[in-house]
Amino acid sequence: MNLRERKKRRTRDALLRAALELFVTRGYEETTVDDIAAAVDVSQRTFFRYFAGKEETAFFVPRLAETLVVEALRTRPPGEVPLEALRRAVLESWDAINEAVAELVPIDLHLRVYRVIESTPALLAAHLRRSAELEEQLACIIAEREGLDVNADPRPRIVVALFGGVIRVTERLWSAGDDLTLDGMRQLTTTYLDQVGPALAGNWRAEQSP
Amino acid sequence: MNLRERKKRRTRDALLRAALELFVTRGYEETTVDDIAAAVDVSQRTFFRYFAGKEETAFFVPRLAETLVVEALRTRPPGEVPLEALRRAVLESWDAINEAVAELVPIDLHLRVYRVIESTPALLAAHLRRSAELEEQLACIIAEREGLDVNADPRPRIVVALFGGVIRVTERLWSAGDDLTLDGMRQLTTTYLDQVGPALAGNWRAEQSP
DNA sequence: GAGGCTAGTGACAGCCACTGACAATTGACA
DNA sequence: TGTCAATTGTCAGTGGCTGTCACTAGCCTC
């Protein structure tokens, strides 16, 4: 790798870390792009050469995680039922995700950024739109696994929507709670996915949830 | 109603209609607030006294629909299973929604705005965030109907997430297709909701979808 | 190793969404 | 009709973001 490229990578990482650090301490809206640029001692214009916008810094790391989940779903054995494949793809790519993330920013910082995303309207909106795009990808993969046409058969998109909905609910609960750890998130996710069956069964009053 | 209040209502409606008209003809990003204000011959500052931002004009009408759906769910008979109550609340408030909308803007305009929302990243993001808030409300109502605590029992949020997911999928398909009518949307919605059961049943390959 | 080439940068000007402050106007009401 | 309060316009300013242009620093060739 060139000196030029190494330098570029270094400023990008510095901008990224500075931005996230400022977001978690001062808040997203309270952080200006000038603040971020100043923290790394580059011009505002340079910031915009590395990131398309202030928003992008917040989602740079999550984007990594998404590609890994997609990857994981692609390599699931074809015998698994769709919901099962989705569940395992997410749970089993967890560790790989954290490894990849840790190379960019401290895990702790990354987790606290999630809370900022969830509590900042503008970021939450962007997050949901990105999630919708991810779900579309997943639906296509599921359809392919089952030998279906995504646009002709509603079912792939419906399962993915259900799955995505559950994930979103856990994300929200996790980021609002005080157990801001990876295992906390993982545990919450499995618990909620286990509840999908019971939630769709007819009468809730007959059998109470634990 | 005062002359003053009548005047206010008139400028607000004029701003709203002008904005939507510009959005569907020129595009959302290509329309500046100055354009909208100029079309109604008021100052830009006045626009911001009626709407918190450019975005709000696009969601002013949809907000109406949402409140009516919430209302409808509240008055569903307690005998209905959650998913059934949600389904009926949406389908049976349809007509009331259109009546209310028609008083503000031409239905046709409103429908074309939906397509703009769906195809404009910034608006889509905002739409998804708003939908998430609506889902939270619905989950609370469902929980209350079933005598549960939303925060203790995962199931209300899960069903609503599933339901909301299906609605979103139909919205997307409808706005992308060429049958931009109310009946088209209604029909698509019922079809997809009917597919929820089959989609969650184990093996898709055994029984093909129609 | 000098010189040209080019990617990366900074400085500047400008657009657009949005806000605060203050003055001017217009409807309400005695 | 005159006073009061609500509505509006004007102006100035902030923050995100983009285009332009000159300049510098690393790269590559001779």
Coordinates of N, CA, C and O in Angstrom, one line a residue, chain A residues 22-188:
Chain A
L22 N -17.4 12.6 19.0 CA -18.2 13.8 19.2 C -19.7 13.5 19.3 O -20.4 14.0 20.2
F23 N -20.2 12.6 18.5 CA -21.6 12.2 18.5 C -22.0 11.7 19.9 O -23.1 12.1 20.4
V24 N -21.2 10.8 20.4 CA -21.6 10.2 21.7 C -21.4 11.1 22.9 O -22.1 10.9 23.9
T25 N -20.5 12.0 22.8 CA -20.3 12.9 23.9 C -21.2 14.1 23.8 O -21.9 14.4 24.8
R26 N -21.2 14.8 22.7 CA -21.9 16.0 22.5 C -23.3 15.9 21.9 O -24.2 16.8 22.1
G27 N -23.5 14.8 21.2 CA -24.8 14.6 20.5 C -24.6 14.9 19.0 O -23.7 15.7 18.6
Y28 N -25.4 14.2 18.2 CA -25.3 14.3 16.7 C -25.6 15.7 16.2 O -24.8 16.4 15.5
E29 N -26.8 16.2 16.6 CA -27.2 17.5 16.1 C -26.3 18.7 16.6 O -26.1 19.7 15.9
E30 N -25.7 18.5 17.8 CA -24.9 19.5 18.4 C -23.5 19.5 17.8 O -22.6 20.3 18.2
T31 N -23.2 18.5 17.0 CA -21.8 18.4 16.4 C -21.9 18.9 15.0 O -22.7 18.4 14.2
T32 N -21.1 19.9 14.6 CA -21.0 20.4 13.3 C -19.9 19.8 12.5 O -19.0 19.2 13.1
V33 N -20.0 19.7 11.2 CA -19.0 19.2 10.4 C -17.7 19.9 10.6 O -16.6 19.3 10.6
D34 N -17.8 21.2 10.8 CA -16.6 22.0 11.1 C -15.9 21.5 12.4 O -14.7 21.4 12.4
D35 N -16.7 21.1 13.4 CA -16.1 20.5 14.6 C -15.3 19.3 14.3 O -14.2 19.1 14.8
I36 N -15.9 18.4 13.5 CA -15.2 17.1 13.2 C -13.9 17.4 12.4 O -12.9 16.9 12.7
A37 N -14.0 18.3 11.4 CA -12.9 18.6 10.6 C -11.8 19.2 11.5 O -10.6 18.9 11.4
A38 N -12.2 20.1 12.4 CA -11.2 20.8 13.2 C -10.5 19.8 14.1 O -9.3 19.9 14.4
A39 N -11.3 18.8 14.6 CA -10.7 17.8 15.5 C -9.6 17.0 14.9 O -8.7 16.5 15.5
V40 N -9.6 16.9 13.5 CA -8.6 16.1 12.8 C -7.7 17.1 12.1 O -6.7 16.7 11.5
D41 N -8.0 18.4 12.2 CA -7.1 19.5 11.6 C -7.1 19.3 10.1 O -6.0 19.4 9.5
V42 N -8.3 19.2 9.5 CA -8.4 19.3 8.1 C -9.5 20.3 7.7 O -10.2 20.7 8.6
S43 N -9.6 20.7 6.5 CA -10.6 21.6 6.1 C -12.0 20.9 6.0 O -12.0 19.7 5.8
Q44 N -13.1 21.7 6.2 CA -14.4 21.1 6.0 C -14.5 20.4 4.7 O -15.1 19.3 4.6
R45 N -14.0 21.0 3.7 CA -14.1 20.5 2.3 C -13.5 19.1 2.2 O -14.0 18.2 1.5
T46 N -12.4 18.9 3.0 CA -11.8 17.5 3.0 C -12.7 16.5 3.6 O -12.8 15.4 3.1
F47 N -13.4 16.9 4.7 CA -14.3 15.9 5.3 C -15.3 15.4 4.2 O -15.5 14.2 4.1
F48 N -15.8 16.3 3.4 CA -16.8 15.9 2.4 C -16.2 15.2 1.2 O -16.9 14.6 0.4
R49 N -14.9 15.1 1.2 CA -14.3 14.3 0.1 C -14.2 12.8 0.6 O -14.1 11.9 -0.2
Y50 N -14.3 12.6 1.9 CA -14.2 11.3 2.5 C -15.6 10.7 2.8 O -15.9 9.5 2.6
F51 N -16.5 11.6 3.1 CA -17.9 11.2 3.5 C -18.9 12.0 2.7 O -18.8 13.2 2.7
A52 N -19.9 11.3 2.2 CA -20.9 12.1 1.4 C -21.7 13.1 2.3 O -22.3 14.0 1.8
G53 N -21.7 12.8 3.6 CA -22.4 13.7 4.4 C -22.1 13.4 5.9 O -21.5 12.4 6.2
K54 N -22.6 14.2 6.8 CA -22.4 14.0 8.2 C -23.0 12.6 8.6 O -22.4 11.8 9.4
E55 N -24.1 12.3 8.0 CA -24.8 11.1 8.3 C -24.0 9.8 8.1 O -24.0 8.9 8.8
E56 N -23.2 9.9 7.0 CA -22.5 8.7 6.5 C -21.5 8.2 7.6 O -21.3 7.0 7.7
T57 N -21.0 9.1 8.3 CA -20.0 8.7 9.4 C -20.7 7.8 10.4 O -20.1 6.8 10.8
A58 N -21.9 8.1 10.7 CA -22.6 7.3 11.7 C -22.9 5.9 11.2 O -23.0 5.0 12.0
F59 N -23.1 5.7 9.9 CA -23.5 4.4 9.4 C -22.3 3.7 8.7 O -22.5 2.6 8.1
F60 N -21.1 4.3 8.8 CA -20.0 3.6 8.1 C -19.8 2.2 8.7 O -19.6 1.3 8.0
V61 N -19.8 2.1 10.0 CA -19.5 0.9 10.7 C -20.7 -0.1 10.5 O -20.5 -1.3 10.1
P62 N -21.9 0.3 10.8 CA -23.1 -0.6 10.6 C -23.1 -1.2 9.2 O -23.6 -2.3 9.0
R63 N -22.6 -0.4 8.2 CA -22.7 -0.9 6.8 C -21.8 -2.2 6.7 O -22.2 -3.1 6.0
L64 N -20.7 -2.2 7.4 CA -19.9 -3.4 7.5 C -20.7 -4.6 7.9 O -20.7 -5.7 7.3
A65 N -21.4 -4.4 9.1 CA -22.1 -5.5 9.6 C -23.2 -6.1 8.7 O -23.3 -7.3 8.5
E66 N -23.8 -5.2 7.9 CA -24.8 -5.6 7.0 C -24.3 -6.5 5.9 O -24.9 -7.5 5.6
T67 N -23.2 -6.1 5.3 CA -22.6 -6.9 4.3 C -22.3 -8.3 4.8 O -22.5 -9.3 4.1
L68 N -21.8 -8.4 6.0 CA -21.5 -9.7 6.6 C -22.7 -10.6 6.8 O -22.7 -11.8 6.6
V69 N -23.8 -10.0 7.2 CA -25.1 -10.7 7.4 C -25.6 -11.3 6.0 O -25.9 -12.4 5.9
V70 N -25.5 -10.4 5.0 CA -25.9 -10.9 3.7 C -25.1 -12.0 3.2 O -25.6 -13.1 2.7
E71 N -23.8 -11.9 3.5 CA -22.8 -13.0 3.1 C -23.2 -14.3 3.8 O -23.3 -15.3 3.2
A72 N -23.5 -14.1 5.1 CA -23.8 -15.3 5.9 C -25.1 -16.0 5.4 O -25.2 -17.2 5.4
L73 N -26.1 -15.2 5.0 CA -27.4 -15.8 4.6 C -27.1 -16.6 3.3 O -27.7 -17.6 3.0
R74 N -26.2 -16.0 2.4 CA -26.0 -16.6 1.1 C -25.4 -18.0 1.3 O -25.6 -18.9 0.5
T75 N -24.6 -18.2 2.4 CA -24.0 -19.5 2.5 C -24.7 -20.5 3.5 O -24.1 -21.5 3.9
R76 N -25.9 -20.2 3.8 CA -26.7 -21.1 4.7 C -27.1 -22.3 3.9 O -27.4 -22.2 2.7
P77 N -27.1 -23.5 4.5 CA -27.5 -24.7 3.8 C -28.9 -24.6 3.4 O -29.8 -24.1 4.1
P78 N -29.2 -25.1 2.1 CA -30.5 -24.9 1.5 C -31.6 -25.7 2.2 O -32.8 -25.5 1.9
G79 N -31.3 -26.6 3.1 CA -32.3 -27.4 3.8 C -33.1 -26.6 4.8 O -34.2 -26.9 5.1
E80 N -32.5 -25.5 5.3 CA -33.2 -24.7 6.3 C -34.4 -23.9 5.8 O -34.4 -23.3 4.8
V81 N -35.4 -23.9 6.7 CA -36.6 -23.1 6.4 C -36.2 -21.6 6.4 O -35.4 -21.3 7.2
P82 N -36.9 -20.8 5.6 CA -36.5 -19.4 5.5 C -36.2 -18.7 6.9 O -35.1 -18.1 7.1
L83 N -37.2 -18.7 7.8 CA -37.0 -18.0 9.0 C -35.8 -18.5 9.8 O -35.1 -17.8 10.5
E84 N -35.6 -19.8 9.7 CA -34.5 -20.5 10.4 C -33.1 -20.0 9.8 O -32.2 -19.7 10.5
A85 N -33.1 -19.9 8.5 CA -31.9 -19.5 7.8 C -31.6 -18.0 8.2 O -30.4 -17.7 8.5
L86 N -32.6 -17.2 8.2 CA -32.4 -15.8 8.6 C -31.8 -15.7 10.0 O -30.8 -15.0 10.3
R87 N -32.5 -16.4 10.9 CA -32.1 -16.4 12.3 C -30.6 -16.8 12.5 O -29.8 -16.2 13.2
R88 N -30.3 -17.9 11.9 CA -28.9 -18.4 12.0 C -27.9 -17.5 11.3 O -26.8 -17.3 11.8
A89 N -28.3 -16.9 10.2 CA -27.4 -16.0 9.5 C -27.0 -14.9 10.4 O -25.8 -14.5 10.5
V90 N -28.0 -14.3 11.1 CA -27.7 -13.2 12.0 C -26.9 -13.6 13.2 O -25.8 -13.0 13.5
L91 N -27.4 -14.6 13.9 CA -26.7 -15.0 15.1 C -25.3 -15.5 14.9 O -24.4 -15.3 15.7
E92 N -25.1 -16.2 13.8 CA -23.8 -16.8 13.6 C -22.8 -15.9 12.9 O -21.6 -16.2 12.9
S93 N -23.2 -14.7 12.4 CA -22.2 -13.8 11.9 C -21.8 -12.8 12.9 O -20.9 -11.9 12.7
W94 N -22.5 -12.9 14.1 CA -22.2 -11.9 15.2 C -20.7 -11.7 15.5 O -20.2 -10.6 15.5
D95 N -20.0 -12.8 15.7 CA -18.6 -12.7 16.1 C -17.8 -12.1 15.0 O -16.9 -11.3 15.2
A96 N -18.0 -12.6 13.7 CA -17.3 -12.0 12.6 C -17.5 -10.5 12.5 O -16.5 -9.8 12.2
I97 N -18.7 -10.1 12.7 CA -19.0 -8.7 12.7 C -18.2 -7.9 13.7 O -17.5 -6.9 13.4
N98 N -18.1 -8.4 14.9 CA -17.4 -7.7 15.9 C -15.9 -7.6 15.7 O -15.2 -6.6 15.9
E99 N -15.4 -8.7 15.1 CA -14.0 -8.7 14.7 C -13.7 -7.6 13.7 O -12.8 -6.8 13.8
A100 N -14.5 -7.5 12.7 CA -14.4 -6.6 11.6 C -14.5 -5.1 12.1 O -13.8 -4.2 11.8
V101 N -15.5 -4.9 13.0 CA -15.7 -3.6 13.6 C -14.6 -3.1 14.4 O -14.1 -2.0 14.3
A102 N -14.0 -4.1 15.2 CA -13.0 -3.7 16.1 C -11.7 -3.2 15.4 O -10.9 -2.4 16.0
E103 N -11.6 -3.5 14.1 CA -10.4 -3.0 13.4 C -10.6 -1.6 13.0 O -9.6 -0.9 12.7
L104 N -11.8 -1.1 13.0 CA -12.0 0.3 12.6 C -12.1 1.2 13.8 O -11.5 2.2 13.9
V105 N -13.0 0.9 14.8 CA -13.2 1.7 16.0 C -13.4 0.8 17.2 O -13.7 -0.4 17.1
P106 N -13.1 1.4 18.4 CA -13.4 0.6 19.6 C -14.8 0.1 19.7 O -15.7 0.9 19.4
I107 N -15.0 -1.2 20.0 CA -16.3 -1.7 20.1 C -17.3 -0.9 21.0 O -18.4 -0.6 20.7
D108 N -16.7 -0.5 22.1 CA -17.5 0.3 23.0 C -18.1 1.6 22.4 O -19.3 1.9 22.6
L109 N -17.2 2.3 21.6 CA -17.7 3.5 21.0 C -18.8 3.1 20.0 O -19.9 3.8 20.0
H110 N -18.6 2.0 19.2 CA -19.6 1.6 18.3 C -21.0 1.3 18.9 O -22.0 1.7 18.4
L111 N -20.9 0.7 20.1 CA -22.2 0.4 20.7 C -22.9 1.7 21.2 O -24.1 1.8 21.1
R112 N -22.1 2.6 21.7 CA -22.8 3.8 22.1 C -23.3 4.7 21.0 O -24.2 5.4 21.1
V113 N -22.7 4.5 19.8 CA -23.2 5.2 18.6 C -24.6 4.7 18.3 O -25.5 5.5 17.9
Y114 N -24.8 3.4 18.5 CA -26.1 2.8 18.2 C -27.2 3.5 19.0 O -28.3 3.8 18.6
R115 N -26.9 3.8 20.3 CA -27.9 4.5 21.1 C -28.2 5.9 20.6 O -29.3 6.4 20.6
V116 N -27.1 6.6 20.1 CA -27.3 7.9 19.5 C -28.2 7.8 18.2 O -29.1 8.6 18.1
I117 N -27.9 6.8 17.4 CA -28.7 6.6 16.2 C -30.2 6.4 16.6 O -31.1 7.1 16.0
E118 N -30.4 5.6 17.6 CA -31.8 5.3 18.0 C -32.5 6.5 18.6 O -33.8 6.6 18.5
S119 N -31.8 7.4 19.2 CA -32.4 8.5 19.9 C -32.4 9.8 19.1 O -32.8 10.9 19.6
T120 N -31.8 9.8 17.9 CA -31.7 11.0 17.1 C -32.7 10.8 15.9 O -32.4 10.0 15.0
P121 N -33.8 11.5 15.8 CA -34.8 11.4 14.8 C -34.2 11.3 13.4 O -34.5 10.3 12.6
A122 N -33.3 12.2 13.0 CA -32.8 12.2 11.7 C -32.0 10.9 11.4 O -32.1 10.3 10.3
L123 N -31.2 10.4 12.4 CA -30.4 9.2 12.2 C -31.3 8.0 12.2 O -31.1 7.0 11.5
L124 N -32.3 8.0 13.1 CA -33.2 6.8 13.1 C -33.9 6.7 11.8 O -34.0 5.5 11.3
A125 N -34.3 7.8 11.2 CA -35.0 7.7 9.9 C -34.1 7.1 8.9 O -34.4 6.2 8.1
A126 N -32.8 7.6 8.8 CA -31.9 7.0 7.9 C -31.6 5.6 8.1 O -31.5 4.8 7.2
H127 N -31.6 5.2 9.4 CA -31.3 3.8 9.8 C -32.4 2.9 9.3 O -32.2 1.8 8.7
L128 N -33.7 3.4 9.4 CA -34.8 2.6 8.9 C -34.8 2.4 7.4 O -35.2 1.4 6.9
R129 N -34.4 3.5 6.7 CA -34.4 3.4 5.3 C -33.3 2.4 4.8 O -33.5 1.6 4.0
R130 N -32.1 2.4 5.5 CA -31.1 1.5 5.2 C -31.5 0.1 5.5 O -31.3 -0.9 4.7
S131 N -32.3 -0.1 6.6 CA -32.7 -1.4 6.9 C -33.7 -1.9 5.9 O -33.7 -3.1 5.6
A132 N -34.5 -1.1 5.4 CA -35.5 -1.5 4.3 C -34.7 -2.0 3.1 O -35.1 -3.0 2.5
E133 N -33.6 -1.3 2.8 CA -32.8 -1.7 1.6 C -32.2 -3.1 1.9 O -32.2 -4.0 1.0
L134 N -31.7 -3.3 3.1 CA -31.1 -4.6 3.5 C -32.2 -5.7 3.4 O -31.9 -6.7 2.8
E135 N -33.4 -5.4 3.9 CA -34.5 -6.4 3.8 C -34.8 -6.8 2.4 O -35.1 -7.9 2.1
E136 N -34.7 -5.8 1.5 CA -34.9 -6.1 0.1 C -33.9 -7.1 -0.4 O -34.2 -8.1 -1.1
Q137 N -32.7 -6.9 -0.1 CA -31.6 -7.9 -0.4 C -31.9 -9.2 0.1 O -31.8 -10.2 -0.6
L138 N -32.2 -9.3 1.4 CA -32.4 -10.6 2.0 C -33.6 -11.3 1.4 O -33.6 -12.5 1.2
A139 N -34.7 -10.5 1.1 CA -35.8 -11.2 0.4 C -35.4 -11.8 -0.9 O -35.9 -12.9 -1.2
C140 N -34.6 -11.1 -1.7 CA -34.1 -11.7 -2.9 C -33.4 -13.0 -2.7 O -33.6 -14.0 -3.5
I141 N -32.5 -13.0 -1.7 CA -31.7 -14.2 -1.4 C -32.7 -15.4 -1.0 O -32.5 -16.5 -1.5
I142 N -33.6 -15.1 -0.1 CA -34.6 -16.1 0.3 C -35.4 -16.6 -0.9 O -35.5 -17.8 -1.1
A143 N -35.8 -15.7 -1.7 CA -36.6 -16.2 -2.9 C -35.7 -17.1 -3.8 O -36.2 -18.2 -4.3
E144 N -34.5 -16.8 -4.0 CA -33.6 -17.6 -4.8 C -33.4 -19.0 -4.2 O -33.5 -20.0 -4.8
R145 N -33.2 -19.0 -2.8 CA -33.1 -20.3 -2.1 C -34.3 -21.2 -2.4 O -34.1 -22.4 -2.5
E146 N -35.5 -20.6 -2.4 CA -36.7 -21.3 -2.5 C -37.1 -21.5 -4.0 O -38.2 -22.1 -4.2
G147 N -36.3 -21.0 -4.9 CA -36.6 -21.1 -6.3 C -37.9 -20.3 -6.7 O -38.7 -20.8 -7.4
L148 N -38.0 -19.1 -6.1 CA -39.2 -18.3 -6.4 C -38.9 -17.0 -7.0 O -37.7 -16.6 -7.0
D149 N -39.9 -16.3 -7.6 CA -39.7 -15.0 -8.1 C -40.1 -14.0 -7.0 O -41.3 -13.9 -6.7
V150 N -39.2 -13.1 -6.6 CA -39.6 -12.1 -5.5 C -40.8 -11.3 -5.9 O -41.5 -10.9 -5.0
N151 N -40.9 -11.0 -7.1 CA -42.0 -10.0 -7.5 C -43.3 -10.7 -7.7 O -44.3 -10.1 -7.7
A152 N -43.2 -12.0 -7.9 CA -44.5 -12.8 -8.2 C -45.0 -13.4 -6.9 O -46.2 -13.4 -6.7
D153 N -44.2 -13.8 -6.0 CA -44.6 -14.5 -4.8 C -44.4 -13.5 -3.6 O -43.3 -13.1 -3.3
P154 N -45.4 -13.2 -2.9 CA -45.3 -12.3 -1.7 C -44.5 -12.8 -0.5 O -44.0 -12.1 0.3
R155 N -44.5 -14.2 -0.4 CA -44.0 -14.7 0.8 C -42.5 -14.4 1.2 O -42.3 -14.1 2.4
P156 N -41.6 -14.4 0.3 CA -40.2 -14.0 0.7 C -40.2 -12.6 1.4 O -39.7 -12.5 2.5
R157 N -40.8 -11.6 0.8 CA -40.8 -10.3 1.4 C -41.5 -10.3 2.8 O -41.1 -9.6 3.7
I158 N -42.6 -11.1 2.9 CA -43.3 -11.1 4.1 C -42.5 -11.7 5.3 O -42.4 -11.1 6.3
V159 N -41.8 -12.8 5.0 CA -41.0 -13.4 6.1 C -39.9 -12.4 6.5 O -39.7 -12.2 7.7
V160 N -39.3 -11.9 5.5 CA -38.2 -10.9 5.8 C -38.7 -9.7 6.6 O -38.1 -9.2 7.5
A161 N -39.9 -9.3 6.2 CA -40.5 -8.1 6.9 C -40.7 -8.5 8.4 O -40.5 -7.7 9.3
L162 N -41.3 -9.7 8.6 CA -41.5 -10.2 10.0 C -40.2 -10.2 10.7 O -40.0 -9.7 11.8
F163 N -39.2 -10.9 10.1 CA -37.9 -11.0 10.7 C -37.3 -9.6 11.0 O -36.8 -9.3 12.2
G164 N -37.3 -8.8 10.0 CA -36.7 -7.4 10.2 C -37.5 -6.7 11.3 O -36.8 -5.9 12.1
G165 N -38.7 -6.8 11.4 CA -39.5 -6.2 12.4 C -39.1 -6.6 13.8 O -38.9 -5.8 14.7
V166 N -38.9 -7.9 14.0 CA -38.5 -8.4 15.3 C -37.1 -7.8 15.6 O -36.9 -7.3 16.7
I167 N -36.2 -7.8 14.7 CA -34.8 -7.3 14.9 C -34.9 -5.8 15.3 O -34.3 -5.4 16.3
R168 N -35.8 -5.1 14.6 CA -35.9 -3.6 15.0 C -36.4 -3.4 16.4 O -36.0 -2.6 17.1
V169 N -37.4 -4.3 16.8 CA -37.9 -4.2 18.1 C -36.8 -4.4 19.1 O -36.7 -3.7 20.1
T170 N -36.0 -5.4 18.9 CA -35.0 -5.7 19.9 C -33.9 -4.6 19.9 O -33.4 -4.2 20.9
E171 N -33.6 -4.1 18.7 CA -32.6 -3.0 18.7 C -33.1 -1.8 19.5 O -32.3 -1.3 20.3
R172 N -34.4 -1.5 19.4 CA -34.9 -0.4 20.1 C -34.9 -0.7 21.6 O -34.4 0.2 22.4
L173 N -35.3 -1.8 22.0 CA -35.3 -2.2 23.5 C -33.9 -2.2 24.0 O -33.6 -1.6 25.1
W174 N -33.0 -2.8 23.3 CA -31.6 -2.9 23.7 C -31.0 -1.5 23.9 O -30.3 -1.2 24.9
S175 N -31.1 -0.7 22.9 CA -30.5 0.7 23.0 C -31.1 1.5 24.0 O -30.5 2.5 24.6
A176 N -32.4 1.2 24.4 CA -33.0 2.0 25.4 C -32.7 1.5 26.8 O -32.7 2.3 27.8
G177 N -32.4 0.2 26.9 CA -32.1 -0.4 28.2 C -30.7 0.0 28.7 O -30.0 0.9 28.1
D178 N -30.3 -0.6 29.8 CA -28.9 -0.2 30.3 C -27.9 -1.3 30.2 O -26.7 -1.1 30.5
D179 N -28.3 -2.5 29.6 CA -27.3 -3.5 29.3 C -26.7 -3.3 27.9 O -27.1 -4.0 27.0
L180 N -25.8 -2.3 27.8 CA -25.3 -2.0 26.5 C -24.1 -2.8 26.1 O -23.0 -2.3 25.9
T181 N -24.3 -4.1 26.1 CA -23.3 -5.1 25.7 C -23.7 -5.9 24.6 O -24.9 -6.0 24.2
L182 N -22.7 -6.6 24.0 CA -23.0 -7.4 22.8 C -23.8 -8.6 23.2 O -24.8 -9.0 22.6
D183 N -23.5 -9.2 24.4 CA -24.2 -10.4 24.8 C -25.6 -10.0 25.2 O -26.6 -10.8 24.9
G184 N -25.8 -8.9 25.7 CA -27.2 -8.4 26.0 C -28.0 -8.4 24.8 O -29.2 -8.9 24.7
M185 N -27.5 -7.8 23.7 CA -28.2 -7.7 22.5 C -28.5 -9.1 21.9 O -29.6 -9.4 21.4
R186 N -27.5 -9.9 21.9 CA -27.6 -11.3 21.4 C -28.7 -12.1 22.1 O -29.5 -12.7 21.5
Q187 N -28.7 -11.9 23.4 CA -29.7 -12.7 24.2 C -31.1 -12.2 23.9 O -32.0 -13.0 23.7
L188 N -31.2 -10.8 23.9 CA -32.5 -10.2 23.6 C -33.1 -10.7 22.2 O -34.2 -11.1 22.1

